PDB file of C-alpha atoms in Angstrom:
ATOM      1  CA  ASN A  12       0.057 -15.620   8.676  1.00  0.00           C
ATOM      2  CA  ALA A  13      -2.335 -14.781   5.821  1.00  0.00           C
ATOM      3  CA  GLY A  14       0.052 -12.581   3.777  1.00  0.00           C
ATOM      4  CA  VAL A  15      -1.925 -10.130   1.633  1.00  0.00           C
ATOM      5  CA  THR A  16      -5.715 -10.468   1.636  1.00  0.00           C
ATOM      6  CA  GLN A  17      -8.303  -8.737  -0.541  1.00  0.00           C
ATOM      7  CA  THR A  18     -12.066  -8.434  -0.378  1.00  0.00           C
ATOM      8  CA  PRO A  19     -14.289  -8.976  -2.206  1.00  0.00           C
ATOM      9  CA  LYS A  20     -13.127 -11.625  -4.693  1.00  0.00           C
ATOM     10  CA  PHE A  21     -15.783 -10.732  -7.249  1.00  0.00           C
ATOM     11  CA  GLN A  22     -18.007  -7.690  -7.748  1.00  0.00           C
ATOM     12  CA  VAL A  23     -20.455  -6.505 -10.378  1.00  0.00           C
ATOM     13  CA  LEU A  24     -21.379  -2.810 -10.452  1.00  0.00           C
ATOM     14  CA  LYS A  25     -23.601  -0.688 -12.600  1.00  0.00           C
ATOM     15  CA  THR A  26     -22.169   2.428 -14.229  1.00  0.00           C
ATOM     16  CA  GLY A  27     -22.107   5.274 -11.711  1.00  0.00           C
ATOM     17  CA  GLN A  28     -22.122   3.118  -8.580  1.00  0.00           C
ATOM     18  CA  SER A  29     -19.356   3.405  -6.025  1.00  0.00           C
ATOM     19  CA  MET A  30     -17.440   0.813  -4.078  1.00  0.00           C
ATOM     20  CA  THR A  31     -14.309   0.269  -2.000  1.00  0.00           C
ATOM     21  CA  LEU A  32     -11.864  -2.579  -2.485  1.00  0.00           C
ATOM     22  CA  GLN A  33     -10.185  -3.630   0.725  1.00  0.00           C
ATOM     23  CA  CYS A  34      -6.616  -4.849   1.177  1.00  0.00           C
ATOM     24  CA  ALA A  35      -4.797  -5.894   4.324  1.00  0.00           C
ATOM     25  CA  GLN A  36      -1.359  -7.363   4.971  1.00  0.00           C
ATOM     26  CA  ASP A  37       0.197  -8.961   8.021  1.00  0.00           C
ATOM     27  CA  MET A  38       3.777  -8.970   6.694  1.00  0.00           C
ATOM     28  CA  ASN A  39       4.758  -5.670   8.340  1.00  0.00           C
ATOM     29  CA  HIS A  40       5.343  -4.079   4.937  1.00  0.00           C
ATOM     30  CA  ASN A  41       5.837  -0.333   4.793  1.00  0.00           C
ATOM     31  CA  SER A  42       4.938  -0.007   1.104  1.00  0.00           C
ATOM     32  CA  MET A  43       1.639  -1.046  -0.452  1.00  0.00           C
ATOM     33  CA  TYR A  44       0.359  -0.855  -4.027  1.00  0.00           C
ATOM     34  CA  TRP A  45      -2.759  -1.152  -6.144  1.00  0.00           C
ATOM     35  CA  TYR A  46      -2.490  -2.501  -9.695  1.00  0.00           C
ATOM     36  CA  ARG A  47      -5.002  -3.336 -12.367  1.00  0.00           C
ATOM     37  CA  GLN A  48      -4.568  -6.212 -14.795  1.00  0.00           C
ATOM     38  CA  ASP A  49      -6.076  -6.060 -18.249  1.00  0.00           C
ATOM     39  CA  PRO A  50      -5.712  -8.654 -21.023  1.00  0.00           C
ATOM     40  CA  GLY A  51      -2.448  -8.322 -22.938  1.00  0.00           C
ATOM     41  CA  MET A  52      -1.257  -5.372 -20.856  1.00  0.00           C
ATOM     42  CA  GLY A  53       0.399  -6.866 -17.805  1.00  0.00           C
ATOM     43  CA  LEU A  54      -0.205  -5.009 -14.549  1.00  0.00           C
ATOM     44  CA  ARG A  55      -0.343  -1.236 -14.311  1.00  0.00           C
ATOM     45  CA  LEU A  56       0.145   0.779 -11.152  1.00  0.00           C
ATOM     46  CA  ILE A  57      -2.859   2.792  -9.969  1.00  0.00           C
ATOM     47  CA  TYR A  58      -1.681   4.184  -6.620  1.00  0.00           C
ATOM     48  CA  TYR A  59       0.933   3.350  -4.056  1.00  0.00           C
ATOM     49  CA  SER A  60       1.732   4.161  -0.451  1.00  0.00           C
ATOM     50  CA  ALA A  61       5.342   4.290   0.692  1.00  0.00           C
ATOM     51  CA  SER A  62       4.372   4.419   4.350  1.00  0.00           C
ATOM     52  CA  GLU A  63       1.425   4.914   6.666  1.00  0.00           C
ATOM     53  CA  GLY A  64      -0.201   8.272   5.996  1.00  0.00           C
ATOM     54  CA  THR A  65       1.287   8.793   2.525  1.00  0.00           C
ATOM     55  CA  THR A  66      -0.123   7.992  -0.899  1.00  0.00           C
ATOM     56  CA  ASP A  67       0.865   8.889  -4.434  1.00  0.00           C
ATOM     57  CA  LYS A  68      -0.367   8.412  -7.984  1.00  0.00           C
ATOM     58  CA  GLY A  69       0.866   5.709 -10.271  1.00  0.00           C
ATOM     59  CA  GLU A  70       0.480   5.225 -13.999  1.00  0.00           C
ATOM     60  CA  VAL A  71      -3.340   5.087 -14.232  1.00  0.00           C
ATOM     61  CA  PRO A  72      -4.887   6.951 -11.230  1.00  0.00           C
ATOM     62  CA  ASN A  73      -7.868   8.620 -12.919  1.00  0.00           C
ATOM     63  CA  GLY A  74     -11.215   7.536 -11.484  1.00  0.00           C
ATOM     64  CA  TYR A  75      -9.715   6.103  -8.278  1.00  0.00           C
ATOM     65  CA  ASN A  76      -8.920   7.248  -4.756  1.00  0.00           C
ATOM     66  CA  VAL A  77      -7.011   5.455  -2.022  1.00  0.00           C
ATOM     67  CA  SER A  78      -6.681   5.502   1.746  1.00  0.00           C
ATOM     68  CA  ARG A  79      -3.814   4.135   3.806  1.00  0.00           C
ATOM     69  CA  LEU A  80      -5.790   3.624   6.978  1.00  0.00           C
ATOM     70  CA  ASN A  81      -2.887   2.235   8.992  1.00  0.00           C
ATOM     71  CA  LYS A  82       0.194   0.173   8.302  1.00  0.00           C
ATOM     72  CA  ARG A  83      -1.855  -2.950   7.558  1.00  0.00           C
ATOM     73  CA  GLU A  84      -4.662  -1.611   5.389  1.00  0.00           C
ATOM     74  CA  PHE A  85      -4.773   0.114   2.003  1.00  0.00           C
ATOM     75  CA  SER A  86      -8.150   0.598   0.312  1.00  0.00           C
ATOM     76  CA  LEU A  87      -9.056   1.562  -3.247  1.00  0.00           C
ATOM     77  CA  ARG A  88     -12.265   3.478  -3.951  1.00  0.00           C
ATOM     78  CA  LEU A  89     -14.170   3.920  -7.180  1.00  0.00           C
ATOM     79  CA  GLU A  90     -16.445   6.932  -6.710  1.00  0.00           C
ATOM     80  CA  SER A  91     -18.420   6.553  -9.958  1.00  0.00           C
ATOM     81  CA  ALA A  92     -17.670   3.296 -11.736  1.00  0.00           C
ATOM     82  CA  ALA A  93     -17.287   3.207 -15.517  1.00  0.00           C
ATOM     83  CA  PRO A  94     -17.142   0.210 -17.897  1.00  0.00           C
ATOM     84  CA  SER A  95     -13.476   1.075 -18.585  1.00  0.00           C
ATOM     85  CA  GLN A  96     -12.761   0.112 -14.974  1.00  0.00           C
ATOM     86  CA  THR A  97     -13.738  -3.501 -15.615  1.00  0.00           C
ATOM     87  CA  SER A  98     -10.550  -5.298 -14.660  1.00  0.00           C
ATOM     88  CA  VAL A  99      -8.835  -7.513 -12.126  1.00  0.00           C
ATOM     89  CA  TYR A 100      -7.392  -5.505  -9.242  1.00  0.00           C
ATOM     90  CA  PHE A 101      -4.385  -6.629  -7.253  1.00  0.00           C
ATOM     91  CA  CYS A 102      -3.017  -5.269  -4.028  1.00  0.00           C
ATOM     92  CA  ALA A 103       0.627  -5.841  -3.134  1.00  0.00           C
ATOM     93  CA  GLY A 104       3.005  -5.131  -0.285  1.00  0.00           C
ATOM     94  CA  SER A 105       6.735  -4.689  -0.169  1.00  0.00           C
ATOM     95  CA  GLY A 106       9.345  -4.713   2.556  1.00  0.00           C
ATOM     96  CA  ASP A 107      12.617  -2.884   2.672  1.00  0.00           C
ATOM     97  CA  SER A 108      14.915  -5.334   0.921  1.00  0.00           C
ATOM     98  CA  HIS A 109      15.357  -5.930  -2.789  1.00  0.00           C
ATOM     99  CA  TYR A 110      11.986  -4.466  -3.739  1.00  0.00           C
ATOM    100  CA  GLU A 111      10.109  -7.699  -4.418  1.00  0.00           C
ATOM    101  CA  GLN A 112       6.390  -7.432  -3.908  1.00  0.00           C
ATOM    102  CA  TYR A 113       3.861  -9.893  -2.520  1.00  0.00           C
ATOM    103  CA  PHE A 114       0.442  -9.976  -4.091  1.00  0.00           C
ATOM    104  CA  GLY A 115      -3.065 -10.657  -2.876  1.00  0.00           C
ATOM    105  CA  PRO A 116      -5.420 -13.019  -4.739  1.00  0.00           C
ATOM    106  CA  GLY A 117      -7.154 -10.219  -6.658  1.00  0.00           C
ATOM    107  CA  THR A 118     -10.641  -8.764  -7.067  1.00  0.00           C
ATOM    108  CA  ARG A 119     -12.438  -9.324 -10.358  1.00  0.00           C
ATOM    109  CA  LEU A 120     -14.617  -6.263 -11.029  1.00  0.00           C
ATOM    110  CA  THR A 121     -17.179  -5.970 -13.803  1.00  0.00           C
ATOM    111  CA  VAL A 122     -18.895  -2.659 -14.524  1.00  0.00           C
ATOM    112  CA  THR A 123     -21.980  -2.874 -16.743  1.00  0.00           C
TER     113      THR A 123
ATOM    114  CA  GLY B  18      10.602   5.725 -18.827  1.00  0.00           C
ATOM    115  CA  ASN B  19      10.966   2.101 -17.866  1.00  0.00           C
ATOM    116  CA  SER B  20       9.571  -0.678 -20.009  1.00  0.00           C
ATOM    117  CA  VAL B  21       9.625  -4.470 -20.236  1.00  0.00           C
ATOM    118  CA  THR B  22       9.097  -6.467 -23.409  1.00  0.00           C
ATOM    119  CA  GLN B  23       8.256 -10.168 -23.370  1.00  0.00           C
ATOM    120  CA  MET B  24       7.754 -12.647 -26.161  1.00  0.00           C
ATOM    121  CA  GLU B  25       4.125 -13.080 -27.065  1.00  0.00           C
ATOM    122  CA  GLY B  26       2.384 -16.309 -26.295  1.00  0.00           C
ATOM    123  CA  PRO B  27       0.917 -18.687 -25.977  1.00  0.00           C
ATOM    124  CA  VAL B  28       3.923 -20.954 -25.852  1.00  0.00           C
ATOM    125  CA  THR B  29       2.878 -24.584 -26.212  1.00  0.00           C
ATOM    126  CA  LEU B  30       5.338 -27.327 -25.265  1.00  0.00           C
ATOM    127  CA  SER B  31       5.277 -31.021 -24.625  1.00  0.00           C
ATOM    128  CA  GLU B  32       6.162 -32.303 -21.179  1.00  0.00           C
ATOM    129  CA  GLU B  33       9.949 -32.503 -20.575  1.00  0.00           C
ATOM    130  CA  ALA B  34      10.713 -29.965 -23.331  1.00  0.00           C
ATOM    131  CA  PHE B  35      13.135 -27.072 -22.814  1.00  0.00           C
ATOM    132  CA  LEU B  36      11.603 -23.689 -22.096  1.00  0.00           C
ATOM    133  CA  THR B  37      12.848 -20.218 -22.916  1.00  0.00           C
ATOM    134  CA  ILE B  38      10.750 -17.085 -22.461  1.00  0.00           C
ATOM    135  CA  ASN B  39      12.520 -13.958 -23.644  1.00  0.00           C
ATOM    136  CA  CYS B  40      12.465 -10.722 -21.689  1.00  0.00           C
ATOM    137  CA  THR B  41      14.253  -7.454 -22.447  1.00  0.00           C
ATOM    138  CA  TYR B  42      14.010  -4.192 -20.586  1.00  0.00           C
ATOM    139  CA  THR B  43      14.656  -0.465 -20.805  1.00  0.00           C
ATOM    140  CA  ALA B  44      15.494   1.377 -17.613  1.00  0.00           C
ATOM    141  CA  THR B  45      17.724   4.085 -16.238  1.00  0.00           C
ATOM    142  CA  GLY B  46      20.210   3.129 -13.588  1.00  0.00           C
ATOM    143  CA  TYR B  47      20.422  -0.373 -12.201  1.00  0.00           C
ATOM    144  CA  PRO B  48      17.019  -2.013 -11.801  1.00  0.00           C
ATOM    145  CA  SER B  49      16.216  -5.215  -9.964  1.00  0.00           C
ATOM    146  CA  LEU B  50      14.620  -7.858 -12.184  1.00  0.00           C
ATOM    147  CA  PHE B  51      11.920 -10.381 -11.389  1.00  0.00           C
ATOM    148  CA  TRP B  52       9.887 -13.212 -12.839  1.00  0.00           C
ATOM    149  CA  TYR B  53       6.398 -13.698 -11.451  1.00  0.00           C
ATOM    150  CA  VAL B  54       4.048 -16.611 -12.202  1.00  0.00           C
ATOM    151  CA  GLN B  55       0.261 -16.524 -12.201  1.00  0.00           C
ATOM    152  CA  TYR B  56      -1.661 -19.787 -12.065  1.00  0.00           C
ATOM    153  CA  PRO B  57      -5.287 -19.776 -13.258  1.00  0.00           C
ATOM    154  CA  GLY B  58      -7.562 -17.834 -10.941  1.00  0.00           C
ATOM    155  CA  GLU B  59      -4.764 -16.834  -8.590  1.00  0.00           C
ATOM    156  CA  GLY B  60      -2.609 -13.823  -7.812  1.00  0.00           C
ATOM    157  CA  LEU B  61       1.014 -13.359  -8.810  1.00  0.00           C
ATOM    158  CA  GLN B  62       3.741 -15.293  -7.050  1.00  0.00           C
ATOM    159  CA  LEU B  63       7.380 -14.330  -7.086  1.00  0.00           C
ATOM    160  CA  LEU B  64       9.274 -17.019  -8.993  1.00  0.00           C
ATOM    161  CA  LEU B  65      12.820 -15.648  -8.939  1.00  0.00           C
ATOM    162  CA  LYS B  66      14.782 -12.414  -8.843  1.00  0.00           C
ATOM    163  CA  ALA B  67      18.176 -10.868  -9.580  1.00  0.00           C
ATOM    164  CA  THR B  68      19.353  -7.583  -8.142  1.00  0.00           C
ATOM    165  CA  LYS B  69      22.580  -6.849 -10.024  1.00  0.00           C
ATOM    166  CA  ALA B  70      24.327  -7.574 -13.293  1.00  0.00           C
ATOM    167  CA  ASP B  71      25.421 -11.204 -13.853  1.00  0.00           C
ATOM    168  CA  ASP B  72      23.305 -12.446 -10.938  1.00  0.00           C
ATOM    169  CA  LYS B  73      21.426 -15.660 -11.638  1.00  0.00           C
ATOM    170  CA  GLY B  74      18.058 -16.155 -10.007  1.00  0.00           C
ATOM    171  CA  SER B  75      16.736 -19.694  -9.653  1.00  0.00           C
ATOM    172  CA  ASN B  76      13.761 -21.482  -8.148  1.00  0.00           C
ATOM    173  CA  LYS B  77      11.823 -24.718  -8.827  1.00  0.00           C
ATOM    174  CA  GLY B  78      14.108 -25.566 -11.775  1.00  0.00           C
ATOM    175  CA  PHE B  79      13.646 -22.164 -13.431  1.00  0.00           C
ATOM    176  CA  GLU B  80      16.623 -19.881 -14.005  1.00  0.00           C
ATOM    177  CA  ALA B  81      17.259 -16.381 -15.356  1.00  0.00           C
ATOM    178  CA  THR B  82      20.485 -14.387 -15.610  1.00  0.00           C
ATOM    179  CA  TYR B  83      20.648 -10.587 -15.380  1.00  0.00           C
ATOM    180  CA  ARG B  84      22.492  -9.503 -18.550  1.00  0.00           C
ATOM    181  CA  LYS B  85      23.204  -5.786 -18.467  1.00  0.00           C
ATOM    182  CA  GLU B  86      25.050  -5.744 -21.791  1.00  0.00           C
ATOM    183  CA  THR B  87      21.990  -7.075 -23.630  1.00  0.00           C
ATOM    184  CA  THR B  88      19.402  -5.677 -21.161  1.00  0.00           C
ATOM    185  CA  SER B  89      17.836  -9.113 -20.929  1.00  0.00           C
ATOM    186  CA  PHE B  90      16.508 -11.501 -18.285  1.00  0.00           C
ATOM    187  CA  HIS B  91      15.377 -14.599 -20.166  1.00  0.00           C
ATOM    188  CA  LEU B  92      13.563 -17.335 -18.237  1.00  0.00           C
ATOM    189  CA  GLU B  93      14.662 -20.944 -18.812  1.00  0.00           C
ATOM    190  CA  LYS B  94      13.768 -24.387 -17.567  1.00  0.00           C
ATOM    191  CA  GLY B  95      15.349 -27.604 -18.720  1.00  0.00           C
ATOM    192  CA  SER B  96      12.306 -29.887 -18.495  1.00  0.00           C
ATOM    193  CA  VAL B  97       8.807 -28.476 -18.132  1.00  0.00           C
ATOM    194  CA  GLN B  98       5.902 -30.255 -16.472  1.00  0.00           C
ATOM    195  CA  VAL B  99       2.162 -29.947 -16.993  1.00  0.00           C
ATOM    196  CA  SER B 100       1.997 -28.205 -13.613  1.00  0.00           C
ATOM    197  CA  ASP B 101       4.147 -25.353 -15.025  1.00  0.00           C
ATOM    198  CA  SER B 102       1.242 -24.239 -17.205  1.00  0.00           C
ATOM    199  CA  ALA B 103       0.624 -20.633 -16.184  1.00  0.00           C
ATOM    200  CA  VAL B 104       1.208 -17.029 -17.236  1.00  0.00           C
ATOM    201  CA  TYR B 105       4.731 -15.713 -16.638  1.00  0.00           C
ATOM    202  CA  PHE B 106       5.479 -12.020 -16.121  1.00  0.00           C
ATOM    203  CA  CYS B 107       8.851 -10.339 -16.325  1.00  0.00           C
ATOM    204  CA  ALA B 108       9.136  -7.186 -14.210  1.00  0.00           C
ATOM    205  CA  LEU B 109      11.638  -4.604 -13.055  1.00  0.00           C
ATOM    206  CA  SER B 110      11.908  -2.309 -10.092  1.00  0.00           C
ATOM    207  CA  ASP B 111      13.745   0.922 -10.673  1.00  0.00           C
ATOM    208  CA  ASN B 112      15.160   0.969  -7.137  1.00  0.00           C
ATOM    209  CA  THR B 113      13.919   4.496  -6.421  1.00  0.00           C
ATOM    210  CA  GLY B 114      11.851   5.446  -3.385  1.00  0.00           C
ATOM    211  CA  ARG B 115       8.644   4.470  -5.155  1.00  0.00           C
ATOM    212  CA  ARG B 116       9.770   0.876  -5.684  1.00  0.00           C
ATOM    213  CA  ALA B 117       6.873   0.166  -8.021  1.00  0.00           C
ATOM    214  CA  LEU B 118       7.179  -2.641 -10.526  1.00  0.00           C
ATOM    215  CA  THR B 119       6.960  -2.258 -14.288  1.00  0.00           C
ATOM    216  CA  PHE B 120       5.566  -5.423 -15.871  1.00  0.00           C
ATOM    217  CA  GLY B 121       5.749  -7.017 -19.264  1.00  0.00           C
ATOM    218  CA  SER B 122       2.496  -8.108 -20.864  1.00  0.00           C
ATOM    219  CA  GLY B 123       2.863 -11.726 -19.765  1.00  0.00           C
ATOM    220  CA  THR B 124       3.497 -14.984 -21.641  1.00  0.00           C
ATOM    221  CA  ARG B 125       1.082 -17.862 -21.347  1.00  0.00           C
ATOM    222  CA  LEU B 126       2.747 -21.281 -21.190  1.00  0.00           C
ATOM    223  CA  GLN B 127       0.748 -24.410 -21.987  1.00  0.00           C
ATOM    224  CA  VAL B 128       2.430 -27.754 -21.345  1.00  0.00           C
ATOM    225  CA  GLN B 129       0.822 -30.810 -22.889  1.00  0.00           C
ATOM    226  CA  PRO B 130       1.278 -34.344 -21.485  1.00  0.00           C
TER     227      PRO B 130
END
């Protein structure tokens, strides 16, 4: 039972390159989330998915797209990376009770 | 909108000292409240939670009480250890269909032997 997994752990991109961050969970969660963590700002919601086949914008969606491929997987895509997207990205899942979320280990992304 | 305010860090304590990290919130309705902990190089782990007013969440010697009258959820521990050194995040869920969390900015705790 791996919980929430993310790949890759680290990535360096040049401005304008694209990439997809992968997230998978084996906790049978209906809801999944993508957050970014920046120094002194806590975590901010990028996109979320309340169930398979649905996605919606969070607080900071610009420059990102997401896909909820199936119940287990929720990917985050940067189409044209910018230095402002340098951050640590966390995926999380949530079940149906009490709204607590379970986080993956994170992806540290640097855009030069 | 919802917001969470935490005391700024870093908080530096000696081993066995008493810990308080303040957290206040603004939200409509009746949010659920959480404390998460992040150890160096790791993701966030749920430390404790409270889902209604006057509930006390507790785990690993940490406690926090949901105070609706003061909109607070302060984290306390009676005797900290070096292994408690981490960043602590207060968060709320607004209990709507979205269920997303709103986080405070985090408080770094450093415990010295």
